Amino acid sequence: MFFNSVQYALFLPVVFFVYYMFPKKFRYLWLLGASYYFYMCWEAKYALLIFGVTVATYAGALLIEMFHEKKRDKAAKVVLALAVAVNMCLLFYFKYTNFLINNINRLADRLGRPGFSCLDIVLPVGISFFIFQAVGYTIDVYRQEIYAEKNFFRYALFISFFPQLVAGPIERSKNLLKQLAKPVELDGENLRSGLLYILYGVWQKVLIADNIAVIVNHVYTDYMNYTGMQIALATVLFGIEIYCDFGGYSNIAIGSARLLGIRLMQNFDSPYMALNVTEFWRRWHISLTTWFRDYLYIPLGGNRKGTLRKYINTLIVFSVSGAWHGASWNFIFWGFLNGLFIICENFKHTSLPSVRRAWGDCPKPGGNRGCISACGKVPKQTDAVEKWMKRMVTYLLVDFTWLFFRADSFSTALRMIKRGCSHPGLRQAVAGTDLALFGSSRMLLVILASVAILLVAGIINERGISVADAFFQQKEWFRWGVYIFFTAMIILYGAYGEGYEQTQFIYFQF
Amino acid sequence: MVRDMSRRSLFIFNFKEKKGAVCVIAKFIVFWTVILVFFFSVVSPEYLYGYNASLIDKVARLESIHGPKIVLIGNSNLAFGIRSQLIEDAFEMPVVNMGLHGGLGNAFHENMARLNVCEGDIVILCHSAFADGEANPDLTWITVESHWKLWKIIGMENIPVMLKAFPTYMKKSLDLFLTGTGNLTVDSSYSRNAFNKYGDNVYSRTHEEYFSFEEGYVPNPPGISDSCIERINRLNDSITEAGGILLIAGYPVAYVDAYPDAGAFREFSRELGEKADCPVISEYEDYFFEAKYFYNANLHLTEEGAVKRTNQLIWDLRRYLSGEGESD
């Protein structure tokens, strides 16, 4: 059941109405049932997997807490290690076994040895998300940042809560578990903002991402018949596609949860408005980035053990993040490349004043000309043109890494780059014939208009104004105009297949 | 006590406390209701003169005859393969040819047979398949559009797929509406104008040159599924109860070079006769026609072919009514 499907459009209202009809005390039980039903729509047997993860981490957390109370920290550590190991083994089995076998086979092939046959494993939807959420909870209990949840069913809901079950945001126990314990009131503000989030998310997914996907898929499937400029254009478009696809998903998730009175964390903060790659990663898939920061980067030593160790840690974290996205070398390289960019930026920022001056950064720490502070924001004095230039450079850098993310394999990505260099197709690009990729001028216009709207939303957000809050302060006629405009755009120009076969969200495969 | 009870009254309590939320829900419902009302009253229908819109006329004719009649049920093998006038003359009973489109599925066509059944009705099923394939819900939307009278033909089991297909239909219709290209009449065998009052497609049809069967084309008898048979038996019960009879008759089978395996078709006919509660009145072998009688697809007959097939059906029906034979 995809978020952009008619089934979900029927499922959500049913869950919503029954939820508020239930006595407050037992509403979470209804949500738990609905969440398991939602997950079982994909593959019923994998509900057992979630259940297993839930039981393991629930029991693990209780044991850890018990050992802490008895001051047996070593035992608590052992239980934590066991709980994490069990979860990671499950993740490894489902996600990385065949990747490992394939790599062993490649090696064996070179050595002239026989290989192994791959296992018939179907990757359970959202496994990387719910396992990370469960592991995060267990670590939080170990760190005594939260108490272990005693109510098994409430904890089971925390792991399986349907709006964020299959593609995040990877929620923190501190945020979500607390909310699940509180009785929820039917609230007009939550409904209004929830519906707005859903509308905006569907618009991002069905109108922008799915329409762009048609172009990107053509080029990436048949790249040998396209020029370098066309491949570059498709890659630039993919940057928008993946943002709208995943951002759209996250907005629908946040909106759906809000209808049920639960506030999920924001997963995106206008990432393409970032002035550098480091800042981009503070704004992109925030729930995963912060998860890696809190549960991997900091335990590895973070930036506390010297510059070299910091760089190594950065590379490790980003490579693992790449592997988290997919069991393939192209994902790992994608992560590694992002890590490399961040190290370069850091190097530039901390080590080479001349480079920093050339880049326009402040000449000394604490200066204010273009200096990117720890929070990633830039002082107002910085020239607007310079900011936009930086944004463009950041976009191009990040977008270059998306090529590895989107390509079928690492070797395909390299072949695409090679193809692009050998057949740049500059003349064709100058003549404007590459625009034929859009299919029709109407589609080009729709995509351009949509991107312009995204940009305006990004600029508003960048000024520290919540787009949703600003929207609800507008006059009613304006709000209704926007509702009608967005709905009409989705209905008229949204990409639905024949028979309305919804395209899967990109992040569902992770 | 009274005060206490009113406090516990769910509706009053909730409405006062949750006025804001209730207003949002009400606005949301009104918003979508307005969109749907606008769509179904202003935009739809957009395929009013298309091939499938002929169903409007077929249903109108079917419901206008309040006495014994012959009703032909099936896919386009009937639309492009019957001369109802010949049947009407032969049996002196009004005929309605409900044959439409295979993409709508057997169940959809069978539901037409339930409309206005009168005592003495003869309903003839001419399916070319007895193993239910996937019906195309997009096509069903294009057929029923905002013609409320046709909605009763949609089976309950089709509602989920119809809901799923609605956005596509809505999008296509809005596109036609905005570009002003909907509801256009065309001179083609695939238009509503191509049908006569009986529901026969009477567009001038000859064996077109562009149409040729694949080399070595040999048709096989269709498969039979339990679900399809169960549904036909239920239909039989309902028609019998209303005083009519349900019969199964043949559909045109093309042959090019090699003659189809008559034995296999006889076996199919025997199995069908055994499983179905209603009589199978045709020998399927009698409906093997040379390729020259086919128009533009392997079930669509030319005008000449349609006459030949109709005569065969008349012969079968006569034989059955005279009590001479059921194939089972």
Short mmCIF file of N, CA and C in Angstrom, two decimals, chain A residues 281-434:
data_model
loop_
_atom_site.label_atom_id
_atom_site.label_comp_id
_atom_site.label_asym_id
_atom_site.label_seq_id
_atom_site.Cartn_x
_atom_site.Cartn_y
_atom_site.Cartn_z
N TRP A 281 24.12 18.00 4.26
CA TRP A 281 23.84 16.80 5.05
C TRP A 281 23.21 17.10 6.40
N ARG A 282 23.23 18.36 6.80
CA ARG A 282 22.48 18.72 8.01
C ARG A 282 21.01 18.94 7.68
N ARG A 283 20.73 19.07 6.38
CA ARG A 283 19.36 19.39 5.97
C ARG A 283 18.69 18.23 5.24
N TRP A 284 19.46 17.25 4.84
CA TRP A 284 18.92 16.15 4.04
C TRP A 284 18.74 14.90 4.91
N HIS A 285 17.61 14.27 4.80
CA HIS A 285 17.33 13.03 5.56
C HIS A 285 17.85 13.17 6.98
N ILE A 286 17.33 14.20 7.64
CA ILE A 286 17.87 14.59 8.94
C ILE A 286 17.82 13.44 9.94
N SER A 287 16.75 12.65 9.86
CA SER A 287 16.61 11.59 10.87
C SER A 287 17.72 10.55 10.73
N LEU A 288 18.14 10.26 9.51
CA LEU A 288 19.22 9.27 9.33
C LEU A 288 20.57 9.89 9.67
N THR A 289 20.78 11.12 9.20
CA THR A 289 22.07 11.78 9.45
C THR A 289 22.32 11.92 10.95
N THR A 290 21.28 12.32 11.68
CA THR A 290 21.46 12.49 13.13
C THR A 290 21.61 11.12 13.81
N TRP A 291 20.95 10.11 13.25
CA TRP A 291 21.10 8.76 13.80
C TRP A 291 22.57 8.33 13.70
N PHE A 292 23.12 8.52 12.51
CA PHE A 292 24.52 8.13 12.32
C PHE A 292 25.44 8.98 13.20
N ARG A 293 25.09 10.25 13.35
CA ARG A 293 25.93 11.11 14.19
C ARG A 293 25.92 10.61 15.63
N ASP A 294 24.71 10.33 16.14
CA ASP A 294 24.58 9.99 17.56
C ASP A 294 25.04 8.57 17.87
N TYR A 295 24.77 7.65 16.93
CA TYR A 295 25.01 6.24 17.28
C TYR A 295 26.22 5.63 16.58
N LEU A 296 26.87 6.39 15.70
CA LEU A 296 28.07 5.84 15.07
C LEU A 296 29.24 6.83 15.12
N TYR A 297 29.00 8.05 14.63
CA TYR A 297 30.09 9.02 14.54
C TYR A 297 30.64 9.36 15.93
N ILE A 298 29.75 9.67 16.84
CA ILE A 298 30.22 10.05 18.19
C ILE A 298 30.87 8.86 18.91
N PRO A 299 30.25 7.65 18.88
CA PRO A 299 30.94 6.51 19.50
C PRO A 299 32.30 6.21 18.86
N LEU A 300 32.45 6.53 17.57
CA LEU A 300 33.75 6.31 16.92
C LEU A 300 34.80 7.32 17.38
N GLY A 301 34.36 8.30 18.08
CA GLY A 301 35.29 9.33 18.56
C GLY A 301 34.94 10.70 18.01
N GLY A 302 34.12 10.72 16.99
CA GLY A 302 33.68 11.99 16.40
C GLY A 302 34.86 12.87 16.03
N ASN A 303 34.86 14.11 16.48
CA ASN A 303 35.97 15.02 16.18
C ASN A 303 36.84 15.24 17.42
N ARG A 304 36.70 14.34 18.38
CA ARG A 304 37.42 14.54 19.65
C ARG A 304 38.82 13.95 19.64
N LYS A 305 39.13 13.16 18.60
CA LYS A 305 40.42 12.46 18.63
C LYS A 305 41.37 12.91 17.53
N GLY A 306 41.34 14.16 17.24
CA GLY A 306 42.27 14.69 16.25
C GLY A 306 41.66 14.78 14.87
N THR A 307 42.35 15.57 14.03
CA THR A 307 41.80 15.85 12.70
C THR A 307 41.77 14.61 11.83
N LEU A 308 42.88 13.88 11.83
CA LEU A 308 42.95 12.70 10.96
C LEU A 308 41.85 11.71 11.32
N ARG A 309 41.69 11.46 12.61
CA ARG A 309 40.68 10.51 13.07
C ARG A 309 39.27 11.02 12.71
N LYS A 310 39.12 12.32 12.76
CA LYS A 310 37.82 12.92 12.41
C LYS A 310 37.51 12.64 10.94
N TYR A 311 38.55 12.80 10.10
CA TYR A 311 38.33 12.56 8.67
C TYR A 311 38.02 11.09 8.41
N ILE A 312 38.76 10.23 9.09
CA ILE A 312 38.50 8.78 8.92
C ILE A 312 37.08 8.45 9.37
N ASN A 313 36.71 9.00 10.53
CA ASN A 313 35.36 8.75 11.04
C ASN A 313 34.29 9.23 10.05
N THR A 314 34.56 10.39 9.47
CA THR A 314 33.60 10.94 8.49
C THR A 314 33.46 9.97 7.32
N LEU A 315 34.60 9.51 6.83
CA LEU A 315 34.55 8.58 5.69
C LEU A 315 33.83 7.29 6.06
N ILE A 316 34.11 6.79 7.26
CA ILE A 316 33.45 5.54 7.71
C ILE A 316 31.94 5.75 7.75
N VAL A 317 31.54 6.84 8.40
CA VAL A 317 30.10 7.10 8.58
C VAL A 317 29.41 7.23 7.23
N PHE A 318 30.02 7.98 6.33
CA PHE A 318 29.35 8.18 5.04
C PHE A 318 29.36 6.91 4.18
N SER A 319 30.42 6.12 4.29
CA SER A 319 30.44 4.86 3.53
C SER A 319 29.39 3.91 4.09
N VAL A 320 29.28 3.85 5.41
CA VAL A 320 28.25 2.99 6.03
C VAL A 320 26.87 3.50 5.63
N SER A 321 26.73 4.81 5.61
CA SER A 321 25.45 5.38 5.19
C SER A 321 25.12 4.96 3.76
N GLY A 322 26.15 4.95 2.92
CA GLY A 322 25.95 4.49 1.54
C GLY A 322 25.51 3.05 1.51
N ALA A 323 26.18 2.22 2.30
CA ALA A 323 25.83 0.79 2.35
C ALA A 323 24.42 0.61 2.92
N TRP A 324 24.04 1.48 3.86
CA TRP A 324 22.69 1.42 4.42
C TRP A 324 21.65 1.63 3.31
N HIS A 325 21.99 2.50 2.37
CA HIS A 325 21.03 2.78 1.30
C HIS A 325 20.88 1.60 0.36
N GLY A 326 21.93 0.88 0.12
CA GLY A 326 21.79 -0.26 -0.80
C GLY A 326 23.03 -1.13 -0.77
N ALA A 327 22.80 -2.43 -0.95
CA ALA A 327 23.91 -3.38 -0.93
C ALA A 327 24.56 -3.41 -2.31
N SER A 328 25.29 -2.38 -2.61
CA SER A 328 25.92 -2.30 -3.92
C SER A 328 27.07 -1.28 -3.82
N TRP A 329 28.10 -1.51 -4.62
CA TRP A 329 29.27 -0.62 -4.53
C TRP A 329 28.96 0.81 -4.92
N ASN A 330 27.99 0.98 -5.82
CA ASN A 330 27.69 2.36 -6.23
C ASN A 330 27.14 3.17 -5.06
N PHE A 331 26.37 2.52 -4.18
CA PHE A 331 25.85 3.24 -3.01
C PHE A 331 26.99 3.55 -2.04
N ILE A 332 27.87 2.57 -1.88
CA ILE A 332 28.99 2.77 -0.94
C ILE A 332 29.88 3.91 -1.46
N PHE A 333 30.12 3.91 -2.77
CA PHE A 333 30.95 4.97 -3.34
C PHE A 333 30.25 6.33 -3.22
N TRP A 334 28.94 6.30 -3.41
CA TRP A 334 28.17 7.53 -3.28
C TRP A 334 28.36 8.13 -1.88
N GLY A 335 28.27 7.28 -0.88
CA GLY A 335 28.48 7.74 0.49
C GLY A 335 29.89 8.23 0.70
N PHE A 336 30.84 7.44 0.19
CA PHE A 336 32.26 7.77 0.35
C PHE A 336 32.56 9.14 -0.28
N LEU A 337 32.00 9.35 -1.47
CA LEU A 337 32.23 10.60 -2.20
C LEU A 337 31.70 11.80 -1.41
N ASN A 338 30.53 11.62 -0.83
CA ASN A 338 29.97 12.70 -0.01
C ASN A 338 30.87 12.98 1.19
N GLY A 339 31.36 11.90 1.79
CA GLY A 339 32.28 12.05 2.92
C GLY A 339 33.53 12.80 2.49
N LEU A 340 34.01 12.46 1.31
CA LEU A 340 35.22 13.10 0.77
C LEU A 340 34.99 14.60 0.57
N PHE A 341 33.85 14.96 0.02
CA PHE A 341 33.53 16.37 -0.18
C PHE A 341 33.53 17.12 1.16
N ILE A 342 32.96 16.46 2.15
CA ILE A 342 32.87 17.11 3.47
C ILE A 342 34.27 17.31 4.06
N ILE A 343 35.12 16.29 3.87
CA ILE A 343 36.49 16.42 4.36
C ILE A 343 37.21 17.57 3.64
N CYS A 344 37.01 17.63 2.34
CA CYS A 344 37.64 18.72 1.56
C CYS A 344 37.18 20.07 2.08
N GLU A 345 35.90 20.19 2.32
CA GLU A 345 35.36 21.46 2.83
C GLU A 345 35.95 21.79 4.18
N ASN A 346 36.03 20.75 4.99
CA ASN A 346 36.55 20.93 6.33
C ASN A 346 38.01 21.33 6.29
N PHE A 347 38.72 20.69 5.38
CA PHE A 347 40.14 20.95 5.19
C PHE A 347 40.34 22.41 4.76
N LYS A 348 39.52 22.77 3.80
CA LYS A 348 39.55 24.14 3.29
C LYS A 348 39.23 25.14 4.41
N HIS A 349 38.26 24.78 5.21
CA HIS A 349 37.77 25.67 6.25
C HIS A 349 38.77 25.84 7.38
N THR A 350 39.44 24.74 7.72
CA THR A 350 40.29 24.80 8.90
C THR A 350 41.78 24.96 8.59
N SER A 351 42.21 24.55 7.39
CA SER A 351 43.65 24.46 7.19
C SER A 351 44.26 25.45 6.21
N LEU A 352 43.53 25.85 5.24
CA LEU A 352 44.14 26.66 4.20
C LEU A 352 43.49 28.04 4.09
N PRO A 353 43.99 29.00 4.82
CA PRO A 353 43.37 30.34 4.78
C PRO A 353 43.33 30.91 3.37
N SER A 354 44.38 30.60 2.58
CA SER A 354 44.38 31.17 1.22
C SER A 354 43.23 30.61 0.40
N VAL A 355 43.01 29.30 0.58
CA VAL A 355 41.90 28.67 -0.14
C VAL A 355 40.58 29.26 0.34
N ARG A 356 40.51 29.45 1.66
CA ARG A 356 39.28 29.98 2.22
C ARG A 356 39.03 31.40 1.71
N ARG A 357 40.11 32.16 1.59
CA ARG A 357 39.95 33.53 1.08
C ARG A 357 39.45 33.50 -0.37
N ALA A 358 40.05 32.57 -1.12
CA ALA A 358 39.64 32.44 -2.52
C ALA A 358 38.17 32.05 -2.61
N TRP A 359 37.74 31.24 -1.68
CA TRP A 359 36.35 30.76 -1.65
C TRP A 359 35.41 31.84 -1.14
N GLY A 360 36.04 32.82 -0.41
CA GLY A 360 35.20 33.90 0.10
C GLY A 360 34.87 33.74 1.57
N ASP A 361 35.53 32.79 2.21
CA ASP A 361 35.25 32.60 3.63
C ASP A 361 36.04 33.62 4.46
N CYS A 362 35.73 33.66 5.73
CA CYS A 362 36.37 34.64 6.60
C CYS A 362 37.85 34.32 6.78
N PRO A 363 38.66 35.35 6.88
CA PRO A 363 40.08 35.11 7.02
C PRO A 363 40.49 34.60 8.39
N LYS A 364 39.67 34.86 9.37
CA LYS A 364 40.07 34.36 10.70
C LYS A 364 38.83 33.83 11.41
N PRO A 365 39.04 32.89 12.31
CA PRO A 365 37.89 32.34 13.01
C PRO A 365 37.12 33.45 13.71
N GLY A 366 35.84 33.38 13.61
CA GLY A 366 35.02 34.40 14.26
C GLY A 366 34.71 35.57 13.35
N GLY A 367 35.40 35.67 12.24
CA GLY A 367 35.09 36.71 11.26
C GLY A 367 33.73 36.45 10.68
N ASN A 368 33.23 37.41 9.94
CA ASN A 368 31.86 37.18 9.52
C ASN A 368 31.63 37.19 8.02
N ARG A 369 32.65 37.34 7.22
CA ARG A 369 32.37 37.40 5.78
C ARG A 369 32.24 36.00 5.19
N GLY A 370 31.04 35.57 5.08
CA GLY A 370 30.79 34.27 4.45
C GLY A 370 31.19 33.10 5.31
N CYS A 371 31.57 33.36 6.53
CA CYS A 371 32.02 32.25 7.36
C CYS A 371 30.83 31.35 7.72
N ILE A 372 31.02 30.08 7.50
CA ILE A 372 29.94 29.16 7.80
C ILE A 372 30.09 28.72 9.24
N SER A 373 29.15 29.12 10.04
CA SER A 373 29.25 28.82 11.46
C SER A 373 28.88 27.37 11.71
N ALA A 374 29.00 27.00 12.98
CA ALA A 374 28.73 25.59 13.32
C ALA A 374 27.30 25.22 12.98
N CYS A 375 26.39 26.16 13.05
CA CYS A 375 25.01 25.82 12.75
C CYS A 375 24.76 25.80 11.26
N GLY A 376 25.79 26.14 10.49
CA GLY A 376 25.64 26.04 9.04
C GLY A 376 24.99 27.24 8.41
N LYS A 377 24.66 28.25 9.19
CA LYS A 377 24.01 29.43 8.62
C LYS A 377 25.07 30.49 8.28
N VAL A 378 24.74 31.32 7.32
CA VAL A 378 25.71 32.32 6.86
C VAL A 378 25.23 33.70 7.29
N PRO A 379 26.15 34.55 7.79
CA PRO A 379 25.73 35.89 8.20
C PRO A 379 25.09 36.66 7.06
N LYS A 380 24.23 37.62 7.43
CA LYS A 380 23.41 38.33 6.45
C LYS A 380 24.22 39.12 5.43
N GLN A 381 25.41 39.60 5.89
CA GLN A 381 26.18 40.49 5.03
C GLN A 381 26.66 39.81 3.75
N THR A 382 26.71 38.52 3.78
CA THR A 382 27.23 37.83 2.60
C THR A 382 26.41 38.20 1.39
N ASP A 383 27.10 38.45 0.35
CA ASP A 383 26.45 38.86 -0.87
C ASP A 383 25.50 37.80 -1.39
N ALA A 384 24.31 38.23 -1.80
CA ALA A 384 23.29 37.27 -2.25
C ALA A 384 23.75 36.47 -3.46
N VAL A 385 24.43 37.16 -4.37
CA VAL A 385 24.89 36.48 -5.58
C VAL A 385 25.87 35.36 -5.22
N GLU A 386 26.75 35.71 -4.28
CA GLU A 386 27.75 34.73 -3.83
C GLU A 386 27.06 33.51 -3.21
N LYS A 387 26.02 33.81 -2.44
CA LYS A 387 25.27 32.71 -1.81
C LYS A 387 24.67 31.78 -2.85
N TRP A 388 24.07 32.41 -3.86
CA TRP A 388 23.44 31.59 -4.88
C TRP A 388 24.46 30.79 -5.68
N MET A 389 25.64 31.41 -5.87
CA MET A 389 26.72 30.69 -6.55
C MET A 389 27.11 29.46 -5.74
N LYS A 390 27.23 29.66 -4.45
CA LYS A 390 27.60 28.55 -3.57
C LYS A 390 26.55 27.45 -3.59
N ARG A 391 25.31 27.89 -3.59
CA ARG A 391 24.21 26.92 -3.64
C ARG A 391 24.29 26.09 -4.92
N MET A 392 24.60 26.82 -6.00
CA MET A 392 24.68 26.10 -7.28
C MET A 392 25.83 25.10 -7.29
N VAL A 393 26.96 25.54 -6.78
CA VAL A 393 28.13 24.65 -6.73
C VAL A 393 27.80 23.44 -5.84
N THR A 394 27.19 23.71 -4.69
CA THR A 394 26.82 22.62 -3.78
C THR A 394 25.87 21.66 -4.48
N TYR A 395 24.88 22.24 -5.18
CA TYR A 395 23.92 21.38 -5.88
C TYR A 395 24.64 20.50 -6.90
N LEU A 396 25.57 21.11 -7.64
CA LEU A 396 26.26 20.34 -8.68
C LEU A 396 27.13 19.23 -8.06
N LEU A 397 27.77 19.54 -6.96
CA LEU A 397 28.60 18.52 -6.29
C LEU A 397 27.73 17.36 -5.80
N VAL A 398 26.67 17.73 -5.11
CA VAL A 398 25.77 16.69 -4.57
C VAL A 398 25.14 15.92 -5.73
N ASP A 399 24.79 16.66 -6.76
CA ASP A 399 24.13 16.03 -7.90
C ASP A 399 25.06 15.05 -8.61
N PHE A 400 26.34 15.40 -8.64
CA PHE A 400 27.30 14.48 -9.26
C PHE A 400 27.30 13.15 -8.48
N THR A 401 27.19 13.23 -7.17
CA THR A 401 27.17 11.98 -6.39
C THR A 401 25.88 11.20 -6.64
N TRP A 402 24.80 11.93 -6.95
CA TRP A 402 23.53 11.23 -7.23
C TRP A 402 23.66 10.31 -8.43
N LEU A 403 24.57 10.64 -9.34
CA LEU A 403 24.76 9.79 -10.52
C LEU A 403 25.11 8.37 -10.08
N PHE A 404 25.97 8.26 -9.06
CA PHE A 404 26.36 6.95 -8.56
C PHE A 404 25.20 6.28 -7.82
N PHE A 405 24.39 7.11 -7.20
CA PHE A 405 23.24 6.61 -6.45
C PHE A 405 22.20 6.04 -7.40
N ARG A 406 21.99 6.73 -8.51
CA ARG A 406 20.91 6.35 -9.41
C ARG A 406 21.32 5.23 -10.38
N ALA A 407 22.59 5.18 -10.75
CA ALA A 407 23.03 4.19 -11.73
C ALA A 407 22.81 2.78 -11.18
N ASP A 408 22.63 1.83 -12.11
CA ASP A 408 22.35 0.46 -11.69
C ASP A 408 23.51 -0.16 -10.91
N SER A 409 24.71 0.24 -11.28
CA SER A 409 25.88 -0.32 -10.59
C SER A 409 27.02 0.69 -10.68
N PHE A 410 28.09 0.39 -9.96
CA PHE A 410 29.24 1.29 -9.98
C PHE A 410 29.83 1.36 -11.38
N SER A 411 29.93 0.20 -12.04
CA SER A 411 30.53 0.19 -13.39
C SER A 411 29.63 0.95 -14.38
N THR A 412 28.32 0.85 -14.21
CA THR A 412 27.41 1.60 -15.08
C THR A 412 27.65 3.10 -14.90
N ALA A 413 27.81 3.52 -13.66
CA ALA A 413 28.04 4.94 -13.39
C ALA A 413 29.32 5.40 -14.10
N LEU A 414 30.36 4.58 -14.03
CA LEU A 414 31.61 4.96 -14.69
C LEU A 414 31.43 5.00 -16.20
N ARG A 415 30.68 4.03 -16.71
CA ARG A 415 30.42 4.01 -18.17
C ARG A 415 29.63 5.24 -18.59
N MET A 416 28.71 5.65 -17.74
CA MET A 416 27.92 6.85 -18.07
C MET A 416 28.81 8.09 -18.12
N ILE A 417 29.73 8.17 -17.18
CA ILE A 417 30.65 9.32 -17.17
C ILE A 417 31.51 9.28 -18.43
N LYS A 418 31.98 8.08 -18.76
CA LYS A 418 32.82 7.91 -19.95
C LYS A 418 32.03 8.31 -21.20
N ARG A 419 30.81 7.83 -21.25
CA ARG A 419 29.95 8.16 -22.39
C ARG A 419 29.75 9.68 -22.48
N GLY A 420 29.53 10.28 -21.34
CA GLY A 420 29.31 11.73 -21.29
C GLY A 420 30.52 12.50 -21.79
N CYS A 421 31.71 12.00 -21.43
CA CYS A 421 32.92 12.71 -21.85
C CYS A 421 33.20 12.49 -23.34
N SER A 422 32.92 11.30 -23.82
CA SER A 422 33.24 11.01 -25.22
C SER A 422 32.20 11.57 -26.18
N HIS A 423 30.97 11.72 -25.71
CA HIS A 423 29.91 12.29 -26.57
C HIS A 423 29.21 13.43 -25.83
N PRO A 424 29.90 14.56 -25.68
CA PRO A 424 29.28 15.62 -24.86
C PRO A 424 28.00 16.20 -25.45
N GLY A 425 27.92 16.25 -26.78
CA GLY A 425 26.69 16.75 -27.41
C GLY A 425 26.43 18.21 -27.13
N LEU A 426 27.51 19.00 -27.13
CA LEU A 426 27.36 20.42 -26.80
C LEU A 426 26.54 21.18 -27.83
N ARG A 427 26.80 20.86 -29.10
CA ARG A 427 26.07 21.57 -30.17
C ARG A 427 24.56 21.35 -30.03
N GLN A 428 24.25 20.08 -29.80
CA GLN A 428 22.84 19.71 -29.64
C GLN A 428 22.22 20.47 -28.47
N ALA A 429 23.01 20.57 -27.40
CA ALA A 429 22.51 21.25 -26.21
C ALA A 429 22.29 22.73 -26.49
N VAL A 430 23.24 23.33 -27.20
CA VAL A 430 23.12 24.76 -27.52
C VAL A 430 21.90 25.00 -28.40
N ALA A 431 21.66 24.06 -29.30
CA ALA A 431 20.50 24.19 -30.20
C ALA A 431 19.19 24.00 -29.46
N GLY A 432 19.28 23.51 -28.23
CA GLY A 432 18.06 23.36 -27.42
C GLY A 432 17.28 22.08 -27.68
N THR A 433 17.88 21.18 -28.48
CA THR A 433 17.12 19.96 -28.81
C THR A 433 17.02 19.00 -27.62
N ASP A 434 17.89 19.19 -26.62
CA ASP A 434 17.83 18.32 -25.44
C ASP A 434 16.52 18.48 -24.68
#
